Every structure is written in structure tokens, then in C-alpha cells.
Short mmCIF file of N, CA and C in Angstrom, two decimals:
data_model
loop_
_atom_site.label_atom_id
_atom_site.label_comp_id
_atom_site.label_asym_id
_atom_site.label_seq_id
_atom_site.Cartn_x
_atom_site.Cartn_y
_atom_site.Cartn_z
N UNK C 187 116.26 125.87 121.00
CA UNK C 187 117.10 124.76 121.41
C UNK C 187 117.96 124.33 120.23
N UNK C 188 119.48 124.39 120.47
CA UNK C 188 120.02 124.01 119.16
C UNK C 188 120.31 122.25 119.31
N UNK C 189 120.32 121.76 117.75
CA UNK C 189 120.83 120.44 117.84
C UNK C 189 122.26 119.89 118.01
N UNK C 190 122.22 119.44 118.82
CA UNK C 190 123.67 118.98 119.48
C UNK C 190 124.71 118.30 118.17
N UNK C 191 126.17 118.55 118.40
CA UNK C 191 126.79 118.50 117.31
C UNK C 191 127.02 117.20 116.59
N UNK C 192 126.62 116.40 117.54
CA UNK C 192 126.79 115.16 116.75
C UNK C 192 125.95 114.51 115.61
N UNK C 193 124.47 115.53 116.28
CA UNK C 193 123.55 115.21 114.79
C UNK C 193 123.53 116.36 113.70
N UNK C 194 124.65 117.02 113.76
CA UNK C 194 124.46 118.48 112.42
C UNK C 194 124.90 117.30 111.25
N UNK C 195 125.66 116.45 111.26
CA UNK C 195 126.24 116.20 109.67
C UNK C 195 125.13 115.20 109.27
N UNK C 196 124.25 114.19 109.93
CA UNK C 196 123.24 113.97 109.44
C UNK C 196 121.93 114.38 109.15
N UNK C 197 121.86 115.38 109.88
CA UNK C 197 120.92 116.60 109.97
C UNK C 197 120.77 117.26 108.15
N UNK C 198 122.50 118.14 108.31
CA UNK C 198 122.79 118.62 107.07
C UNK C 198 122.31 117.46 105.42
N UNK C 199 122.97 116.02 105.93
CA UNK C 199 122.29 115.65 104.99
C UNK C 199 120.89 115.12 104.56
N UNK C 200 119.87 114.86 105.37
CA UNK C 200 118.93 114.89 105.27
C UNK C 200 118.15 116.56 104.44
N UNK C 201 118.48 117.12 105.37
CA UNK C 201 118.25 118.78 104.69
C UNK C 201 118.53 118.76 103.02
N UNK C 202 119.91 118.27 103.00
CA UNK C 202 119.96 118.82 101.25
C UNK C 202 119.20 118.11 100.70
N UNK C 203 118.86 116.57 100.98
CA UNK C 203 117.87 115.54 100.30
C UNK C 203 116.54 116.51 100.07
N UNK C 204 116.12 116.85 101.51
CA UNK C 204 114.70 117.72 101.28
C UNK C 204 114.68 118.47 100.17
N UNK C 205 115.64 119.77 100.47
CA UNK C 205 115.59 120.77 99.37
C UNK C 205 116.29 120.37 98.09
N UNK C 206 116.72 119.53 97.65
CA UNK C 206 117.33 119.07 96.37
C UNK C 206 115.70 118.75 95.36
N UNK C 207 114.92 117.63 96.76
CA UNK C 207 113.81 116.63 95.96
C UNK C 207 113.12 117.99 95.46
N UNK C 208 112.98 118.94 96.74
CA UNK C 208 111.70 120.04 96.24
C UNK C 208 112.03 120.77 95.17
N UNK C 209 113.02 120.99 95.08
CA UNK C 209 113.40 121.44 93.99
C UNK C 209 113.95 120.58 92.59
N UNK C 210 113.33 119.36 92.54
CA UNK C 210 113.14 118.50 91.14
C UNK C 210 114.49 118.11 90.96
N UNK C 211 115.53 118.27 91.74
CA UNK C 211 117.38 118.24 91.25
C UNK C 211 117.17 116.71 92.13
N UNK C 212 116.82 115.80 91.15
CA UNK C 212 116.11 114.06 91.62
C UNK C 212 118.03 113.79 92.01
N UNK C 213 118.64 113.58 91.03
CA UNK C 213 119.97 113.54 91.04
C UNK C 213 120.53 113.69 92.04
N UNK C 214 120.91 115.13 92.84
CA UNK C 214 121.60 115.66 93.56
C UNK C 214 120.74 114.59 94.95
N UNK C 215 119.97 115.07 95.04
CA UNK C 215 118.78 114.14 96.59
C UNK C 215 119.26 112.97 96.52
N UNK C 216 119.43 112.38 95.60
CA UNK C 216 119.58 110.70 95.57
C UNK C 216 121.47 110.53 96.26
N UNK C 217 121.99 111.56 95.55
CA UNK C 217 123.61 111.41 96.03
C UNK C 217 123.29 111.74 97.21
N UNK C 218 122.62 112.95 97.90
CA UNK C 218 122.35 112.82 99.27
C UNK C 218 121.99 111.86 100.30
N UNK C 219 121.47 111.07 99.46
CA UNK C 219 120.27 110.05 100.21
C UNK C 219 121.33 108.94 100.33
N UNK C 220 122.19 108.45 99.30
CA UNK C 220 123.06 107.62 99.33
C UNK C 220 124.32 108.07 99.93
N UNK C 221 124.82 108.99 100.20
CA UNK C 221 125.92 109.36 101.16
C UNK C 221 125.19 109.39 102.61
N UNK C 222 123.84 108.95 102.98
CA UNK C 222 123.36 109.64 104.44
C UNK C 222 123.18 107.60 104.73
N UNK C 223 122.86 106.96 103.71
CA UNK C 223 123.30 105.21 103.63
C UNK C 223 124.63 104.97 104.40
N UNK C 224 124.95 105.10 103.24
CA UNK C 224 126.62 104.82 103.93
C UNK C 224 127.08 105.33 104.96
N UNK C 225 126.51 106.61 105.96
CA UNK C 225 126.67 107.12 107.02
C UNK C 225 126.34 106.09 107.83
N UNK C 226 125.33 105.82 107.83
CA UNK C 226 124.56 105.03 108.47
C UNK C 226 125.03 103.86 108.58
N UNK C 227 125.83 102.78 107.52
CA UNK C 227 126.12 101.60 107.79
C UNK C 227 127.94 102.20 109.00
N UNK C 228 128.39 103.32 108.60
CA UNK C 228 129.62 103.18 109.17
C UNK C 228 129.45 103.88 110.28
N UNK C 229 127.84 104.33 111.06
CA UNK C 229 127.71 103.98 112.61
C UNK C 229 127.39 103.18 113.09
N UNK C 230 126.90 102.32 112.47
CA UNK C 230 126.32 100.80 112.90
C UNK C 230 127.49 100.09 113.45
N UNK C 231 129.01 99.89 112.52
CA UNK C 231 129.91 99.26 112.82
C UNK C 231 130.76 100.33 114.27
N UNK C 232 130.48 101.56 114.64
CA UNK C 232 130.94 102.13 115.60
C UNK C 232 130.43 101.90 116.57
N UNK C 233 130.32 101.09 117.95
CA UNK C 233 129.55 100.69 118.81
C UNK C 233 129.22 102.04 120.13
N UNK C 234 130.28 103.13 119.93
CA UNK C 234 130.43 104.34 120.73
C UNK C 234 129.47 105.23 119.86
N UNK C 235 129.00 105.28 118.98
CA UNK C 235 127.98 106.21 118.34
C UNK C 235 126.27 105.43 118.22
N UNK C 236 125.96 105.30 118.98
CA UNK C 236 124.31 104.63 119.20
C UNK C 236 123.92 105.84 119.03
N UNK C 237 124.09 106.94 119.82
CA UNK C 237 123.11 108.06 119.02
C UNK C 237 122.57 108.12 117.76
N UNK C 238 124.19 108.65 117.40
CA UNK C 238 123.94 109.29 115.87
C UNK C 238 123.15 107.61 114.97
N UNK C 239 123.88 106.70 115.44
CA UNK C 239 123.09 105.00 114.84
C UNK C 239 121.16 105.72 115.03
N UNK C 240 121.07 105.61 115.94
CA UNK C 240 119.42 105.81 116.43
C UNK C 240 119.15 106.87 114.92
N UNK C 241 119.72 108.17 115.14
CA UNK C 241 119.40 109.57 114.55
C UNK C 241 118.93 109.08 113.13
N UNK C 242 120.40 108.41 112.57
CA UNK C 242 120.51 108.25 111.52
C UNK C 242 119.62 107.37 111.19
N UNK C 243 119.03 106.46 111.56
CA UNK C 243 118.68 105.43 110.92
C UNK C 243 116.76 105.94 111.03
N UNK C 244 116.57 106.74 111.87
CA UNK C 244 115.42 107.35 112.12
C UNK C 244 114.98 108.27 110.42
N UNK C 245 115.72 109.46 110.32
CA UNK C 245 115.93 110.20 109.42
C UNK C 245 115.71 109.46 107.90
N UNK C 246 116.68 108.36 108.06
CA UNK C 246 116.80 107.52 106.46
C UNK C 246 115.73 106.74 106.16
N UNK C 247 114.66 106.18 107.64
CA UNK C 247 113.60 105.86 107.54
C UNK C 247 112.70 106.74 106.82
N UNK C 248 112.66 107.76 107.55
CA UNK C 248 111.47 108.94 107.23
C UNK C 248 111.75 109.09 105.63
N UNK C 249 112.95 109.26 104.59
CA UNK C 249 112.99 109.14 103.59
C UNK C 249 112.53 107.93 103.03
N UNK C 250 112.94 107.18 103.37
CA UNK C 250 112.40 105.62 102.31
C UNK C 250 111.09 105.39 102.58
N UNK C 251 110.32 105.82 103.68
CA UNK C 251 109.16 105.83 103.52
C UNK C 251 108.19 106.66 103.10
N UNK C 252 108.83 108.10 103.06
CA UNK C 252 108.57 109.13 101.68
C UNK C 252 108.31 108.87 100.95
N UNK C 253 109.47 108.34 99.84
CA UNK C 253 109.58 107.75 98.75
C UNK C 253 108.69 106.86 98.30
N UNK C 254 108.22 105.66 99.36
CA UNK C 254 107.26 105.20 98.81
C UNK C 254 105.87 105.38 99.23
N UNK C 255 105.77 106.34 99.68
CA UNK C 255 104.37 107.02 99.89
C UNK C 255 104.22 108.09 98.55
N UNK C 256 105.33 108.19 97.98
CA UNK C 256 104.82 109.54 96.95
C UNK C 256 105.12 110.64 98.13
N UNK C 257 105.60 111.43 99.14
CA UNK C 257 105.42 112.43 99.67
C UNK C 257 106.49 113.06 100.18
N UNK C 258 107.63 112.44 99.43
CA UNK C 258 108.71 113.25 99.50
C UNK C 258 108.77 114.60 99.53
N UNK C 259 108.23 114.83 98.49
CA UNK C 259 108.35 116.69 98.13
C UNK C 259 107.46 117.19 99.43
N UNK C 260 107.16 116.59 100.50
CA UNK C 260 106.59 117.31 101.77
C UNK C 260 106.75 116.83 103.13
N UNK C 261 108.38 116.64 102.80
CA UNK C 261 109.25 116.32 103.72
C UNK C 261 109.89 117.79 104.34
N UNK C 262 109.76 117.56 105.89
CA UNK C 262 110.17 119.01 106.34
C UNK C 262 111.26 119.02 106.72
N UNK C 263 112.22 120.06 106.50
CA UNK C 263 114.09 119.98 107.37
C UNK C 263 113.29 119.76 108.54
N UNK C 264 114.79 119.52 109.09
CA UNK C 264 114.90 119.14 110.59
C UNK C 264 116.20 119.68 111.04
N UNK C 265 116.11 119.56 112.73
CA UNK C 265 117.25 120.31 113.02
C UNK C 265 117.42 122.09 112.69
N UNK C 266 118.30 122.44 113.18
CA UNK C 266 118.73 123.84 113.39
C UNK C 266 117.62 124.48 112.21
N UNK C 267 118.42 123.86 110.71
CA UNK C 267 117.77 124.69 109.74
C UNK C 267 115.84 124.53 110.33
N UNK C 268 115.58 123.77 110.70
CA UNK C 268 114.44 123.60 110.51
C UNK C 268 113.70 124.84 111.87
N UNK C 269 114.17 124.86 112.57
CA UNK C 269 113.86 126.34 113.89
C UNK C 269 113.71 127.49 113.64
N UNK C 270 115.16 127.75 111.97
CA UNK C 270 115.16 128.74 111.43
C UNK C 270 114.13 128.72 110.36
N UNK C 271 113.64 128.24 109.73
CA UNK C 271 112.28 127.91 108.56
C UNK C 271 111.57 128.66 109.44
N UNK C 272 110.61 127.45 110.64
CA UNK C 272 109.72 127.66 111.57
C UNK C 272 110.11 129.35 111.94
N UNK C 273 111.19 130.13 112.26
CA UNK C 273 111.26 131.26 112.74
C UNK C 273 111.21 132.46 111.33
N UNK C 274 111.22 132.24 110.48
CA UNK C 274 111.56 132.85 108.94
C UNK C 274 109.36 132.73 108.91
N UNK C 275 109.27 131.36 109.14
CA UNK C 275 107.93 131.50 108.57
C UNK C 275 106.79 132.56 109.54
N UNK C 276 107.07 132.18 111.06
CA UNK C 276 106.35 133.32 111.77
C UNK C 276 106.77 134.68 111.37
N UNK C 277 107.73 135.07 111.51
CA UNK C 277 108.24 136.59 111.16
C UNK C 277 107.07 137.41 109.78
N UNK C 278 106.98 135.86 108.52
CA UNK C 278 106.08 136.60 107.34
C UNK C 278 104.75 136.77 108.16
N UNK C 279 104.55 135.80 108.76
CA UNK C 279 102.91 135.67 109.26
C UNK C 279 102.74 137.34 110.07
N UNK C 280 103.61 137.44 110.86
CA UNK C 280 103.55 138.56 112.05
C UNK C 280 103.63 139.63 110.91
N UNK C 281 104.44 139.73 110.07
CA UNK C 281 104.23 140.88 108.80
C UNK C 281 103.13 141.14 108.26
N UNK C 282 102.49 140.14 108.11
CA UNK C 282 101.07 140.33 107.34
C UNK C 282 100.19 140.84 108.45
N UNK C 283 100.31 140.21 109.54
CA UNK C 283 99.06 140.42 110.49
C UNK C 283 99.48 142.30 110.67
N UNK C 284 100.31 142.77 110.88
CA UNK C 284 100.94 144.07 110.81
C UNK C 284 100.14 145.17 109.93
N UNK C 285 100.64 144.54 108.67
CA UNK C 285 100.18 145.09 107.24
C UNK C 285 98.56 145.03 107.37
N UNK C 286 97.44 144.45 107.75
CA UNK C 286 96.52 144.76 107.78
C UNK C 286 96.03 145.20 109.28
N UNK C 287 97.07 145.85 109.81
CA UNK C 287 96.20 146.75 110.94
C UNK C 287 96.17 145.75 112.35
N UNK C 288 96.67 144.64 112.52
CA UNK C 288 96.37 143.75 113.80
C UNK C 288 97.42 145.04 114.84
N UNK C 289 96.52 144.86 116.42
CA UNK C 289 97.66 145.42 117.29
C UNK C 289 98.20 144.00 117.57
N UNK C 290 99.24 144.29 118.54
CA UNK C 290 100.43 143.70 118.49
C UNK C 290 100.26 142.84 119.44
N UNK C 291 99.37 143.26 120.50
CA UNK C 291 98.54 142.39 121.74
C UNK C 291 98.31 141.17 120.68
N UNK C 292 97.17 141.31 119.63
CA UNK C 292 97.10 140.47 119.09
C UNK C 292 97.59 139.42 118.07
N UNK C 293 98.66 140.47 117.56
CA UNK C 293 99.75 139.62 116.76
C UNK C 293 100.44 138.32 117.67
N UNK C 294 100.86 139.16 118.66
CA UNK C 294 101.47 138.26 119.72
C UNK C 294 100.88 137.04 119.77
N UNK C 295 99.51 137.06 120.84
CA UNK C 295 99.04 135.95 120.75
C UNK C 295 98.58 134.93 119.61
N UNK C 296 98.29 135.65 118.42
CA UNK C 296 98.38 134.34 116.89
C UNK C 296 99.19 133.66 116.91
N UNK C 297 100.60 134.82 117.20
CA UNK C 297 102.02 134.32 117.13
C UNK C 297 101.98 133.17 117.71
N UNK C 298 101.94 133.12 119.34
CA UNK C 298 101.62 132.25 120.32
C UNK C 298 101.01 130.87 120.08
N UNK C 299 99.84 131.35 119.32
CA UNK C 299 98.86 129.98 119.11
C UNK C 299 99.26 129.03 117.90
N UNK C 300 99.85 129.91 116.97
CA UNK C 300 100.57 129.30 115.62
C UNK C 300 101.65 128.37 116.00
N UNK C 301 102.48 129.08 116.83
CA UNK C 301 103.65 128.16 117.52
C UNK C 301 103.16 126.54 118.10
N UNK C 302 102.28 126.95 119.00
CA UNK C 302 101.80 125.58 119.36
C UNK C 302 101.38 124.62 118.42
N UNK C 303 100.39 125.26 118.13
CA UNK C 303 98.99 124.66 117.24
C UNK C 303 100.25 123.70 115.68
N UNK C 304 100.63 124.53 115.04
CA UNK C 304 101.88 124.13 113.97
C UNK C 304 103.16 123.50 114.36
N UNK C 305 103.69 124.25 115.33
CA UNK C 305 105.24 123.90 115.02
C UNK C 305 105.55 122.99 116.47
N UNK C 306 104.28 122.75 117.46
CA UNK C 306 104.35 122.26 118.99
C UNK C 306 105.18 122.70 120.04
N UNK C 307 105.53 123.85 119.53
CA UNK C 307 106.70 124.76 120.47
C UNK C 307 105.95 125.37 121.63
#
């Protein structure tokens, strides 16, 4: 299911916040975090964008309450990129199960149960 276009540019910035923090570039995340602010105050004043208002203000939550939980660095993308992670990460799993001999009957179904069980798909 892809994410509809109105939430890719807050999407996108949430994403770089993630991978900026995980990767220690404190700097770069914070310009993220503060350009995804100011997003946010200039849908508030748009009364035709309640979505992206909702999206956004959802997202900027989940960061500030990161932040002060300490658990930033295990903050997950969201959106598109995040389907593609989730699909990048089964593909290694199904590789390994491969590499030591699983048939495929059974790869499948791990596959299957991983999806649920992890990603609620």
C-alpha cells in the first residue's frame, strides 16, 4: 500500500530525522526536526489541510517524545521508505533461511509469520 502524496514530504522528513539521529549527524536531525516544526505550524494556519495537520503533528509527537524517553535512535521510518526496510529486511531473512537448507514451503510460511508477528502485515 503506498502512502498517499500528501504525506510523502512529511513522511520524507521525519525519515531523514530517523536516519540522521542513527547515524550520530545530531545536527543534520535537529535541522530536520525543526523544518518538520515549521511544517507543522504552516498547516495548522491552512484550514484545507487537516490531514497532513493530523499526520504532521502525530509524527513530531512521536519525535519529542523520543527525545525525551532517550529512544530516539529506535525510531522506525515510516511511510513508503518504511515497506521498503520491512521488504529489504524479509528478503535477508528468506536468504538465510535458504543458505541453511530451509525448503521453500517453509521459508514461505516464516516469511508469512514474520510479516504478521513483526511488521502486522
Amino acid at each position: 500500500m503506498e502512502t498517499p502524496i500528501k504525506y510523502k514530504f512529511t513522511d520524507w522528513l521525519y525519515n531523514r530525522f530517523v536516519e540522521n539521529f542513527k547515524k550520530k549527524k545530531i545536527i543534520e536531525a535537529f535541522i530536520f526536526m525543526d523544518v518538520l516544526s515549521n511544517y507543522q505550524l504552516f498547516v495548522q494556519e491552512n484550514k484545507k489541510l487537516s490531514d497532513q495537520r493530523r499526520h504532521t503533528r502525530e509524527l513530531y509527537a512521536r519525535i519529542i517524545k523520543a527525545l525525551k524517553d532517550h529512544t530516539a535512535d529506535r525510531l522506525l521510518l515510516t511511510g513508503d521508505e518504511r515497506l521498503q526496510e520491512i521488504e529489504r529486511e524479509l528478503q535477508t531473512y528468506e536468504d538465510d533461511l535458504r543458505k541453511i537448507g530451509c525448503s521453500e514451503e517453509y521459508i514461505n510460511q516464516c516469511s508469512n509469520e514474520r510479516k504478521t508477528t513483526y511488521y502486522g502485515n
